[in-house]
Structures are given as C-alpha cells and as structure tokens.
C-alpha cells in the first residue's frame, strides 16, 4: 500500500486524542461511597482475582452484588482477571480483597487508562483499519478519511477514556465480525461476534443482522447443498465459542441461570435517567411507567422493537449483501435503542458503530447522527466533568468530516439515497419535494438543543433527551430506505410515519423553512 | 455550525489544519506544566500589581522578571483579562497558585496568541515556490510546509505542555521573514525589532538580519559579479531603518532609561552567573566537551594518571549540578563561549555579505546563526533548538539537500526535548506526537523529493533509527534497573550526547552546503 504512512498518521492521531482525553477525570472520581464505572471495573478485577470462578456472580460476604456486582458476561470477567494479574504485579494494593474498595491514585488511574488503550489498540483500531481497507470502489484517500473519522468518533472516545468503560473491546469484536462476514470469512466473523456477545450482552442489538445475513448467505447457496454445510459450520462455531466462554459456568445449572439473571435485570424498569429514546420522550406527555404494569410495559416494548426491526431483517435474509448488512445493522440497533426495555444512554454507542460504517455512503446523515448521539450523552459527560474534552472532540470530529466529505453540498435526494422513498411518498403526497431542505435544516436543529439548554435550565435534561430522540427517530426512518426497492415499502412507510410526524413538528417549530 | 460554513467555504485545508492543531492544543490543557507556568503567573502578578518602576526589582518569588520590557507589557495586558478569571492569581505573594481557572486562563492565553503564529505560517506559505505543483494537494510544498510548522512537535510540547509563549514569538519571527521574502523590508525590520524586545534570545539571529538588510536593502545595486557597489548606498534607507529600530527600542527601554534602571534591567536579562550548561545539557558542542572531559577523567583515574583527591566531587557524581567543573580539559568562561559563537557565526555572515543570494541566502544565514549560537552559547536551553528548526522548515520543502539536513536536525532536536517531560502520563503523549511529526516529515519530504537521490545515506539512517532504542532504554528499561538511584543522570547524559552528535552533524552539513554554494557561484561567475 502506497499510502501506508497516512494510515500510520491516522492511527497516531487517534491514539493521541484518546490518551489526551484520558488525562481528564473519570466517572465517580473522588465520590464515595459508590464512585462510578471506574470503580466498578476495578472492583471486578478485585472480585475475579480473589474469588473462585463459582462465586463471581453470587452474592456472598466477600462479594456484595449491591456494590457494583459483576453483571457482564464471562469474557468481561476474564478480561478483568487478566488486568488484575497485571495490577497485582505492579501493586497488590490495587486488587486486595475488601481493603482496595474505592482505591484511587494517580498511578492506578494511569494503569487503568493504559488497559483501555491497550485493549483498544489490539482490538478496535486494527478492526477499523481492516474495515477501511476492505471498502470497495473508493479511492485510497477516501479510505484514509473514513478511517480518521471513525477513529475520531467522540462518543466512544469520551465514554471509554473519559467516563471509563471498555466499549472498544465489544465494539471491536463486533467490527471484526463485520469485517469477517463481509470478506466471506463467515466462520471467523461469527467467532468474533460471539466473542463480542460474550463480552457485553448489549451486543444483542447487533445479533439479528448477523443472524439474518449469515442465514441469507446460506439460503443463497441453496439449503440442500453448500448452504447447509455452511449453516452447520457456522452453528458449530457459535456453539463452540459459547461453550468455551461459558465453560466454568456450565458445570452447574444454577451457575448459568444466575449469570443470566445478572445479565438481564428485567426488574430495573422501562428506562433509567434520561435516555434519548421513545419511552423517555413519550414520558413527557404520558407517564407510562406509572400507568401500565411492568409486564405490559415489557410486552409493548418487545412488540414494538420486534415490529420495527422486522422489515429490514426480512429484506436482508432475502437479499443478503454486504452493504445491506451494514444498513440493517444501523436500523436494528436503532430499533433496540429506541424501543427496547431498560436502555442506557451509553447504548447509543452500539448504534453509532454501524453508523460509522455507513459514513462513506451517506456522509451527511451519518455525521449528523454521530454528533447527535454524542450530544445525547452530554448529561453523563457533564456529571464526569468532561465538558472541555467533549466540546473539543466533537468539534474535531466535525472538522474532520467537513474537510473530507463535502457535507453541505451532498444533501439532494439522490445523494442521500432517498430517491425511492421520496418517490413512494409522492405517490400519496404530490407536494413532497422539500425533503432535502428539511434534512439540511435538521442539521441546524441540532443547535436548538443548545437553545433549550439555555432557556429552560430546570427541565433541559428531559428536553435534551427528547430532542435527541426525535432526531434519532427521524434518522431511523431515513435509514430504512437507502437500499430499498418496492418490495416492502408500504410496510416501511407505515412504520416511519410516527417518526415523520415528530420530525416535521420539530422542524417547523424550531426553524423557519422557506417552503 | 460555525465551523461548518468556515471550513466549507474556501480556505478549507489550511483552516482545517490550523483548527485541528488548535483543538489538539485544547486537549493538552490538563497535562503537566512545568515551573514556567508559575514563572508566567508570577509575571502576571508583578506587572498587574506593581508600578513599572518596580517590575525589574521585585524579587518575592525566585522567578523574577527576566524578559525584555515588551514581554512585561504583554503580561500586563494579559493580566487585565486575567482578573476576570481569577483575581487571586494576580497576587504576588500567592506563590505556586494554580486554580483551575488560572490554568484555563494561562493555557488559553497561549492557544489564542498562537493565532499570530498561524497567520505567520499562512504568510510563509505564500513565499514558497510553487514550481513543483503536483496535482495531489498533500504533495504540494505549501501543504507540507504548513503541516511542518503548524504541527511542529517542539512548539506543541514546549508551549502547550511545558508552558511557554514561543508560539507567537516564533510567529513574529516567521512573519518578519515572510515580509523580507515579500520585499517589505521595513516591515520585516520593524517586526524583528519588536521581537527582540519581547525575548532577547532572538539576538542570536540578529547578525543575519543586520547584514542582510544592510547589504541587500541599503545597497540598492550590485556589480555583475555580485560584489557590493559602494556608490549605490542609500542613506534614506539606512536612516529609516535606523529610525525604526531606534523608535522601537526607545518605546521599550525608554521608560527604564528615564527611571535610570537600565543597568538593573540588563542584569536581569543577561544573568551570566549561571553555569556553562543548563541542568540538562543542551545537545551542543559543550555537551560533547563535557562528555569528553568526563570520559577522560574516568580513563585517567583508571590508569592512575589523575589524583582522585584533586577531582571535584560534583563533577563525578552527576551532571545535574549547575556549576560543572572540568577536570581534564580547561574550564570554559563566558567570554570564551562568546568568542566561539562569534567565530562560528562569522563565515555565514561573510557569505551573506559577499555573495547575497536573496532572501533564501538570508534564511540560510539565519538558521546558521541560530544553530551556531546554540552550539557554542553560554547556558543554552535545549528549547532554543526551535529557533533553528522552525526557519529550517521553510528551506526543507525547496531543496532535497536541505530536506535531509532539516530531518536530521528536527528529529534529533525534537528528541532532545524529551527530558522536558518526565512525568508518566505525558510519556505516551510525547512519544505519539514525536512519532506523528517524524513519520509525517520523513515520509512527506521523501515523497516530495522522490525523483532525486534518497534523502539519507546508510550512516544517517542508522543514526536516526538509533534514537528508537535509545528512547526505549532511557524511558522504559533504565527506570527498571538498579542504576536508577545510583546514576540518575545517565539517561540525560546519553540523550544529550547522542543528540549533540546529530545536531553537530546537521550544523556542519548546513555550513558546508552554504559555503560551497558561496564558492561555487563565485567561480561560476568568474
């Protein structure tokens, strides 16, 4: 590759930004008694290092599950164990049972930040580079641009290196999965995705597209011949990798069930804090949490999620293609985020990853979504005192995208890949010709959040989440269509209408559009 | 959205580069800062709360004001903004005060004054020949030059981590160079005079300015063979130049002359009481000299040629003491360094006088002056290497030979700045930024001059690659060994000696190329 040095520079820039952000405070720094996610990760190291595997997920005198009990799948626990060994080598106090609770020091912060960087460097960044190399039909320059923009995505950097989490591991594995299945290395892809799923159960957001895509591939090859063999192979790979990850927990039935209970805490409620999804937005008008009983909430959210992701999944199964796969990933992840039960604001990262992957196809929409997604986490970032790095990284990302992708000029229907959608709407609404302009203005409506922030300080969090949700909702509606033909278009339009309505309301209220 | 319209319209790549590095600077705000941070805070306090007559006498803090008056006025102006951030930082007795607002204010003052530097880079890019216009934007000399200057590793870590105001001062210098390139001599002279009264370290390059302006501006014509035509001397120009310099100096020093404080000001500006070398030896001739002395004394002791009782203790235990006493070689006095410096500068200045080659010849002479002073000066700081690296960037994109010299100079010079940042959290930053700059400069210049001979011969390649193992040894392996407590100075010693070799080599090569250029053109004409 002639342009290897540009890729090196891109990686170096990405690493520099990551490390400089990591100099900022982490979540719960100096805030006893519960601290934050940083302490959670350190606590997991302590637990996994000092207790036998059997006790990791059980409440005991040594393992108080109320205090940051382990609630991620086994691979996270193994990773914590690995880090704990290194920590113990450097300073045993860091992982001493009980006494290390709430341990904070500069050296320890440095160590924890380094573990994130190392994980990122070995899993996420190579996956991004490989993905960008694998992109077809674009110039090497453009590949580098895409790589830079993906590596500069502020949401992931701020949560992993500011707030403190290891999202880059699970997302990195998922990305390895994407690369694998796009290259037709299906077994490797499914293995990587199983690892992602076993690192963080939230990766379920991405599971359906993987399933449908691989199933579709098998169908395409003919279920009676090669396709069947492939299906068996994939199934074996998945089973084997799961078995391997869960080996210590399969010894006893109670063990496995307890882990599952820890992973899916249904009793936590429809949503927490201020999440930019449907439930939180509807909550402004209608207090669903109080009106409906818990099991009905669960049923409604399940049905809505299922319905909203169905069309895209069916299409992908029938017409598996690498591009369609990526778009379906966006659509499915967004459905989960918007409609499913117990969503965290950080889960938006799971949507952002596939959106990063379509950055090259629909630069304007992706950039806009990625900015909004970062903005939707602002309350969290403010709590962690990460305002300055947030603003800086967001602006840096915006500058990178604006420099490399001609954003403002490429908002015509065709360039947004919305032609078929617009045509189908025009069949019913002949006057529907102003879509591009709306979309341009939507970019501006990101700003309205800021106005809301200034004007209504006491309620801004709700409004903030609400506004972000509208924008994401609109995005989902749009994302449905890029690869569409007429097959299931009416179904989709019906689904999108709610989003459209919200969308338009928002636009007309927040910006003046010359019609 | 402001950035949206800004970047989308017109200036795109330059503004994107400038904006990008500005954002990087903002990310560096929470990094470690050295005592220079306190130095500048103290100066803010001094200039804000004391009358002018007290500025150069105040000594509550050990960090007394030792920059020329313009810089003091600059701090005075800043202090008026600072009071809206935090009044407490303007209290002289608040030693080592560092609230988060103080930090933000001081950091942002550096970032914002860098706007001048960005403008200067923009102007410099206009002076570069666009002959080799390639279709690719990233292979254009202008683009490469602006990255080399804007993203300069040295400036980033010295200004935005270590904390100093070199950005806008270098901006002034580059701007004055650009003005000379644009034939706006008066402006260039004015800017340089102002610069001198901001920071007197720029006296190093003053000979180049003086001779160039005298030769190429005050003499309006040359004979066909390039020698000076004495009858073309323009009195108007000399007088106007003199007037500019005089007026600027009067504005700066006038108040202190009126107060009869000039000797006091000068005693602050030129503290010859300090040692030959800084605590950490700047990688120059004296570092090699000291190292040789040390090696000789060790050998002498081994061979029983020296009497151990006569050797001063300090010189044997570490290189960290201020006063370094030589054991075998003669000790060096300030006067000796001054003479050495002058001798080193003279040939380049002669060349500028007898063989003027336009602004490019001037720039070469300027770099040589800066480098020679760095090589032989008294109590040189390692940071002073930036004085040579920045103008050298301008030369590097025009000629392959200069590009080689630039790469050796900048890589070793930047590496020699590593000991400035010794805290663990900054270790990855300095390594990453250094790699970023080095990888970019080497590969882009190689690409620019790909049609000519390879930039490095095997010796240079081996030398530059040797910096890698050296870095690994000094930063990672050495702290783990048992020598760390016994010989803490070894990494510093190794770094400065190793880099001194490279810088001496770059200096020699540049000198050779300038002198041969001078002679060759002379013989050609004859």
Short mmCIF file of C-alpha atoms in Angstrom, two decimals, chain A residues 68-388:
data_model
loop_
_atom_site.label_atom_id
_atom_site.label_comp_id
_atom_site.label_asym_id
_atom_site.label_seq_id
_atom_site.Cartn_x
_atom_site.Cartn_y
_atom_site.Cartn_z
CA UNK A 68 -21.01 -3.00 41.56
CA UNK A 69 -21.72 -6.71 41.30
CA UNK A 70 -20.49 -8.32 38.12
CA UNK A 71 -23.30 -8.05 35.57
CA UNK A 72 -21.48 -8.55 32.27
CA UNK A 73 -20.88 -11.87 30.51
CA UNK A 74 -17.91 -14.13 31.29
CA UNK A 75 -15.49 -12.63 28.79
CA UNK A 76 -15.57 -9.32 30.65
CA UNK A 77 -14.82 -11.21 33.81
CA UNK A 78 -11.86 -12.94 32.18
CA UNK A 79 -10.57 -9.64 30.89
CA UNK A 80 -10.85 -8.21 34.40
CA UNK A 81 -8.93 -11.20 35.72
CA UNK A 82 -6.18 -10.65 33.18
CA UNK A 83 -5.93 -6.97 34.12
CA UNK A 84 -5.95 -7.95 37.78
CA UNK A 85 -2.88 -10.12 37.31
CA UNK A 86 -1.02 -7.19 35.83
CA UNK A 87 -2.31 -4.91 38.57
CA UNK A 88 -1.19 -7.35 41.23
CA UNK A 89 2.24 -7.47 39.67
CA UNK A 90 2.56 -3.70 39.84
CA UNK A 91 0.91 -3.03 43.17
CA UNK A 92 -1.02 -5.68 45.15
CA UNK A 93 -2.97 -2.98 47.00
CA UNK A 94 -4.92 -2.24 43.83
CA UNK A 95 -6.76 -5.55 43.88
CA UNK A 96 -6.64 -6.53 47.57
CA UNK A 97 -9.94 -8.04 48.67
CA UNK A 98 -12.13 -5.59 50.67
CA UNK A 99 -9.35 -3.14 51.54
CA UNK A 100 -8.93 -1.89 48.00
CA UNK A 101 -12.52 -0.67 47.77
CA UNK A 102 -12.61 2.85 46.37
CA UNK A 103 -8.87 2.81 45.73
CA UNK A 104 -7.74 5.89 43.84
CA UNK A 105 -4.30 7.15 42.97
CA UNK A 106 -2.52 8.73 40.04
CA UNK A 107 -0.58 5.57 39.34
CA UNK A 108 -3.73 3.48 39.42
CA UNK A 109 -5.54 5.85 37.09
CA UNK A 110 -2.59 5.60 34.74
CA UNK A 111 -2.76 1.82 34.89
CA UNK A 112 -6.49 1.67 34.24
CA UNK A 113 -6.25 4.11 31.37
CA UNK A 114 -3.44 2.07 29.89
CA UNK A 115 -5.53 -1.10 29.99
CA UNK A 116 -8.19 0.67 27.92
CA UNK A 117 -5.63 1.92 25.45
CA UNK A 118 -4.06 -1.49 25.08
CA UNK A 119 -7.41 -3.18 24.52
CA UNK A 120 -8.33 -0.51 22.00
CA UNK A 121 -5.01 -0.76 20.23
CA UNK A 122 -5.23 -4.50 19.82
CA UNK A 123 -8.92 -4.98 19.08
CA UNK A 124 -10.80 -1.92 17.92
CA UNK A 125 -8.22 0.03 15.93
CA UNK A 126 -6.99 -2.90 13.77
CA UNK A 127 -10.61 -3.75 13.05
CA UNK A 128 -11.29 -0.19 11.90
CA UNK A 129 -8.22 -0.20 9.67
CA UNK A 130 -9.05 -3.55 8.17
CA UNK A 131 -12.61 -2.45 7.59
CA UNK A 132 -11.47 0.69 5.78
CA UNK A 133 -9.07 -1.28 3.61
CA UNK A 134 -11.86 -3.68 2.76
CA UNK A 135 -14.12 -0.90 1.46
CA UNK A 136 -14.56 -1.34 -2.25
CA UNK A 137 -14.77 1.13 -5.07
CA UNK A 138 -13.38 4.13 -3.24
CA UNK A 139 -10.04 5.84 -3.55
CA UNK A 140 -7.24 5.21 -1.05
CA UNK A 141 -7.53 8.83 0.08
CA UNK A 142 -11.15 8.32 0.92
CA UNK A 143 -10.37 5.17 2.86
CA UNK A 144 -7.96 7.11 4.99
CA UNK A 145 -10.55 9.81 5.52
CA UNK A 146 -13.13 7.27 6.61
CA UNK A 147 -10.63 5.66 8.99
CA UNK A 148 -9.81 9.02 10.54
CA UNK A 149 -13.44 9.94 11.03
CA UNK A 150 -14.28 6.59 12.59
CA UNK A 151 -11.30 6.76 14.91
CA UNK A 152 -12.19 10.31 15.92
CA UNK A 153 -15.82 9.50 16.75
CA UNK A 154 -16.13 11.42 20.01
CA UNK A 155 -18.80 9.31 21.71
CA UNK A 156 -16.68 6.22 22.03
CA UNK A 157 -13.55 8.13 22.99
CA UNK A 158 -15.33 10.10 25.70
CA UNK A 159 -17.07 7.11 27.22
CA UNK A 160 -14.06 4.79 27.13
CA UNK A 161 -11.31 7.23 28.00
CA UNK A 162 -13.24 9.85 29.92
CA UNK A 163 -16.10 8.15 31.67
CA UNK A 164 -14.26 4.82 31.75
CA UNK A 165 -15.53 1.65 30.12
CA UNK A 166 -14.22 -0.97 27.76
CA UNK A 167 -16.69 -0.49 24.91
CA UNK A 168 -13.94 -0.62 22.36
CA UNK A 169 -13.46 -4.29 23.16
CA UNK A 170 -17.02 -5.41 22.47
CA UNK A 171 -17.46 -2.99 19.58
CA UNK A 172 -14.07 -4.01 18.24
CA UNK A 173 -15.03 -7.67 18.26
CA UNK A 174 -18.32 -6.81 16.57
CA UNK A 175 -16.40 -4.90 13.94
CA UNK A 176 -14.11 -7.89 13.43
CA UNK A 177 -17.32 -9.81 12.91
CA UNK A 178 -18.49 -7.32 10.30
CA UNK A 179 -15.15 -7.47 8.53
CA UNK A 180 -15.22 -11.26 8.66
CA UNK A 181 -18.66 -11.74 7.16
CA UNK A 182 -18.09 -9.03 4.55
CA UNK A 183 -14.92 -10.80 3.39
CA UNK A 184 -16.84 -14.10 3.31
CA UNK A 185 -14.75 -15.41 6.18
CA UNK A 186 -18.01 -16.41 7.79
CA UNK A 187 -16.61 -18.63 10.50
CA UNK A 188 -14.12 -16.05 11.65
CA UNK A 189 -16.84 -13.42 11.58
CA UNK A 190 -19.22 -15.44 13.66
CA UNK A 191 -16.47 -16.33 16.11
CA UNK A 192 -15.59 -12.64 16.52
CA UNK A 193 -19.20 -11.72 17.01
CA UNK A 194 -19.69 -14.44 19.60
CA UNK A 195 -16.74 -13.01 21.48
CA UNK A 196 -18.37 -9.58 21.32
CA UNK A 197 -21.62 -11.02 22.60
CA UNK A 198 -19.81 -12.73 25.42
CA UNK A 199 -18.04 -9.56 26.33
CA UNK A 200 -21.14 -7.43 26.59
CA UNK A 201 -24.70 -8.65 26.37
CA UNK A 202 -25.72 -5.35 24.75
CA UNK A 203 -24.19 -6.71 21.56
CA UNK A 204 -27.52 -8.48 21.15
CA UNK A 205 -28.50 -5.25 19.41
CA UNK A 206 -26.33 -6.40 16.53
CA UNK A 207 -27.14 -10.09 16.67
CA UNK A 208 -30.16 -10.14 14.36
CA UNK A 209 -28.41 -8.62 11.35
CA UNK A 210 -25.58 -11.12 11.77
CA UNK A 211 -28.04 -13.95 12.04
CA UNK A 212 -30.09 -12.81 9.06
CA UNK A 213 -27.09 -12.08 6.91
CA UNK A 214 -25.49 -15.45 7.53
CA UNK A 215 -28.81 -17.21 7.11
CA UNK A 216 -29.39 -15.32 3.90
CA UNK A 217 -25.98 -16.38 2.65
CA UNK A 218 -26.84 -20.00 3.36
CA UNK A 219 -30.17 -19.66 1.56
CA UNK A 220 -28.41 -18.14 -1.39
CA UNK A 221 -26.07 -21.08 -1.67
CA UNK A 222 -29.01 -23.45 -1.55
CA UNK A 223 -30.14 -25.05 1.65
CA UNK A 224 -29.73 -28.53 0.24
CA UNK A 225 -26.14 -28.25 -0.84
CA UNK A 226 -23.32 -25.92 0.14
CA UNK A 227 -25.60 -23.65 2.13
CA UNK A 228 -26.49 -26.39 4.55
CA UNK A 229 -22.85 -27.24 5.15
CA UNK A 230 -22.11 -23.60 5.79
CA UNK A 231 -25.04 -23.36 8.16
CA UNK A 232 -23.82 -26.36 10.13
CA UNK A 233 -20.31 -24.99 10.23
CA UNK A 234 -21.49 -21.62 11.49
CA UNK A 235 -23.74 -23.21 14.06
CA UNK A 236 -20.86 -25.32 15.32
CA UNK A 237 -18.58 -22.33 15.54
CA UNK A 238 -21.14 -20.38 17.51
CA UNK A 239 -21.86 -23.28 19.84
CA UNK A 240 -18.18 -23.98 20.37
CA UNK A 241 -17.27 -20.40 21.10
CA UNK A 242 -20.15 -20.02 23.54
CA UNK A 243 -19.27 -23.27 25.20
CA UNK A 244 -15.69 -22.17 25.58
CA UNK A 245 -16.63 -18.85 27.12
CA UNK A 246 -19.16 -20.32 29.49
CA UNK A 247 -17.26 -23.48 30.35
CA UNK A 248 -16.78 -22.79 34.07
CA UNK A 249 -20.43 -21.88 34.42
CA UNK A 250 -21.91 -24.89 32.67
CA UNK A 251 -20.76 -27.21 35.39
CA UNK A 252 -23.86 -26.44 37.42
CA UNK A 253 -27.26 -25.37 36.22
CA UNK A 254 -27.69 -22.82 38.97
CA UNK A 255 -24.46 -21.11 37.93
CA UNK A 256 -25.58 -20.50 34.37
CA UNK A 257 -29.01 -19.30 35.47
CA UNK A 258 -27.51 -16.89 37.98
CA UNK A 259 -25.26 -15.40 35.32
CA UNK A 260 -28.27 -14.95 33.04
CA UNK A 261 -30.22 -13.28 35.83
CA UNK A 262 -27.33 -10.90 36.39
CA UNK A 263 -27.08 -10.13 32.68
CA UNK A 264 -30.74 -9.32 32.10
CA UNK A 265 -32.12 -7.45 35.07
CA UNK A 266 -35.73 -7.12 33.93
CA UNK A 267 -36.80 -5.60 37.21
CA UNK A 268 -34.93 -2.39 36.65
CA UNK A 269 -37.75 -0.64 34.79
CA UNK A 270 -38.51 0.66 31.33
CA UNK A 271 -35.77 3.26 31.30
CA UNK A 272 -33.41 5.00 33.64
CA UNK A 273 -32.22 8.57 33.83
CA UNK A 274 -32.64 10.47 30.61
CA UNK A 275 -32.27 8.27 27.60
CA UNK A 276 -32.85 9.68 24.16
CA UNK A 277 -35.39 7.03 23.19
CA UNK A 278 -39.11 6.74 22.60
CA UNK A 279 -40.08 5.86 26.14
CA UNK A 280 -38.32 8.76 27.68
CA UNK A 281 -39.79 11.13 25.09
CA UNK A 282 -43.32 9.83 25.48
CA UNK A 283 -42.85 10.16 29.20
CA UNK A 284 -43.04 13.91 28.79
CA UNK A 285 -46.73 13.68 27.87
CA UNK A 286 -47.69 10.31 29.28
CA UNK A 287 -46.26 8.70 32.38
CA UNK A 288 -46.12 5.15 31.05
CA UNK A 289 -44.04 3.92 33.93
CA UNK A 290 -46.84 4.73 36.35
CA UNK A 291 -49.88 3.96 34.21
CA UNK A 292 -49.02 0.49 32.96
CA UNK A 293 -47.90 -2.53 34.97
CA UNK A 294 -44.39 -3.79 34.47
CA UNK A 295 -45.21 -6.90 32.39
CA UNK A 296 -47.32 -4.91 29.93
CA UNK A 297 -44.51 -2.40 29.52
CA UNK A 298 -42.23 -5.30 28.77
CA UNK A 299 -44.67 -6.75 26.24
CA UNK A 300 -45.23 -3.43 24.49
CA UNK A 301 -41.57 -2.66 24.24
CA UNK A 302 -40.86 -6.14 22.95
CA UNK A 303 -43.58 -5.94 20.30
CA UNK A 304 -42.54 -2.51 19.12
CA UNK A 305 -38.90 -3.47 18.93
CA UNK A 306 -39.73 -6.62 17.05
CA UNK A 307 -42.03 -4.88 14.60
CA UNK A 308 -39.62 -2.10 13.90
CA UNK A 309 -36.72 -4.36 13.09
CA UNK A 310 -38.68 -6.96 11.18
CA UNK A 311 -38.78 -5.35 7.70
CA UNK A 312 -35.08 -4.72 7.48
CA UNK A 313 -34.26 -8.20 8.74
CA UNK A 314 -36.58 -9.90 6.27
CA UNK A 315 -35.09 -7.96 3.43
CA UNK A 316 -31.57 -8.81 4.49
CA UNK A 317 -32.40 -12.52 4.72
CA UNK A 318 -33.88 -12.50 1.24
CA UNK A 319 -31.23 -10.34 -0.38
CA UNK A 320 -28.03 -10.65 1.60
CA UNK A 321 -25.45 -8.08 0.62
CA UNK A 322 -22.57 -6.51 2.47
CA UNK A 323 -24.00 -3.02 2.10
CA UNK A 324 -27.47 -4.10 3.09
CA UNK A 325 -25.98 -5.82 6.10
CA UNK A 326 -24.43 -2.62 7.36
CA UNK A 327 -27.61 -0.64 6.87
CA UNK A 328 -29.65 -3.30 8.58
CA UNK A 329 -27.24 -3.18 11.49
CA UNK A 330 -27.92 0.51 11.89
CA UNK A 331 -31.63 0.01 11.63
CA UNK A 332 -31.76 -2.89 14.09
CA UNK A 333 -29.50 -1.33 16.64
CA UNK A 334 -31.56 1.83 16.47
CA UNK A 335 -34.81 -0.11 16.89
CA UNK A 336 -33.42 -1.68 20.01
CA UNK A 337 -32.22 1.61 21.31
CA UNK A 338 -35.48 3.43 20.64
CA UNK A 339 -38.00 0.83 21.69
CA UNK A 340 -36.48 -1.83 23.89
CA UNK A 341 -36.62 -2.24 27.63
CA UNK A 342 -34.06 -0.81 30.06
CA UNK A 343 -31.85 1.14 27.72
CA UNK A 344 -28.86 3.12 28.92
CA UNK A 345 -27.80 6.36 27.31
CA UNK A 346 -24.43 4.75 26.62
CA UNK A 347 -26.13 2.11 24.47
CA UNK A 348 -26.22 4.69 21.71
CA UNK A 349 -22.62 3.64 21.05
CA UNK A 350 -23.99 0.37 19.72
CA UNK A 351 -25.93 2.31 17.14
CA UNK A 352 -23.03 4.62 16.41
CA UNK A 353 -20.70 1.82 15.43
CA UNK A 354 -22.76 0.69 12.41
CA UNK A 355 -23.48 4.33 11.56
CA UNK A 356 -19.72 4.86 11.40
CA UNK A 357 -19.63 2.03 8.89
CA UNK A 358 -22.03 3.78 6.52
CA UNK A 359 -20.17 7.08 6.83
CA UNK A 360 -18.89 6.70 3.32
CA UNK A 361 -22.31 6.03 1.79
CA UNK A 362 -24.33 8.72 3.49
CA UNK A 363 -21.82 11.15 4.98
CA UNK A 364 -24.23 13.92 5.85
CA UNK A 365 -26.74 11.79 7.71
CA UNK A 366 -24.06 9.79 9.48
CA UNK A 367 -22.12 12.79 10.64
CA UNK A 368 -25.26 14.38 11.86
CA UNK A 369 -26.34 11.26 13.73
CA UNK A 370 -22.92 10.74 15.26
CA UNK A 371 -22.90 14.30 16.54
CA UNK A 372 -26.39 13.97 17.98
CA UNK A 373 -25.51 10.66 19.58
CA UNK A 374 -22.56 12.24 21.35
CA UNK A 375 -24.69 15.15 22.35
CA UNK A 376 -27.30 12.82 23.81
CA UNK A 377 -24.72 11.67 26.34
CA UNK A 378 -23.94 15.20 27.44
CA UNK A 379 -25.67 14.95 30.86
CA UNK A 380 -23.49 11.97 31.66
CA UNK A 381 -20.36 13.68 30.43
CA UNK A 382 -21.16 16.82 32.40
CA UNK A 383 -21.51 14.75 35.53
CA UNK A 384 -17.99 13.43 34.91
CA UNK A 385 -16.66 16.96 34.32
CA UNK A 386 -15.78 16.18 30.74
CA UNK A 387 -17.22 19.30 29.15
CA UNK A 388 -13.99 20.60 27.66
#
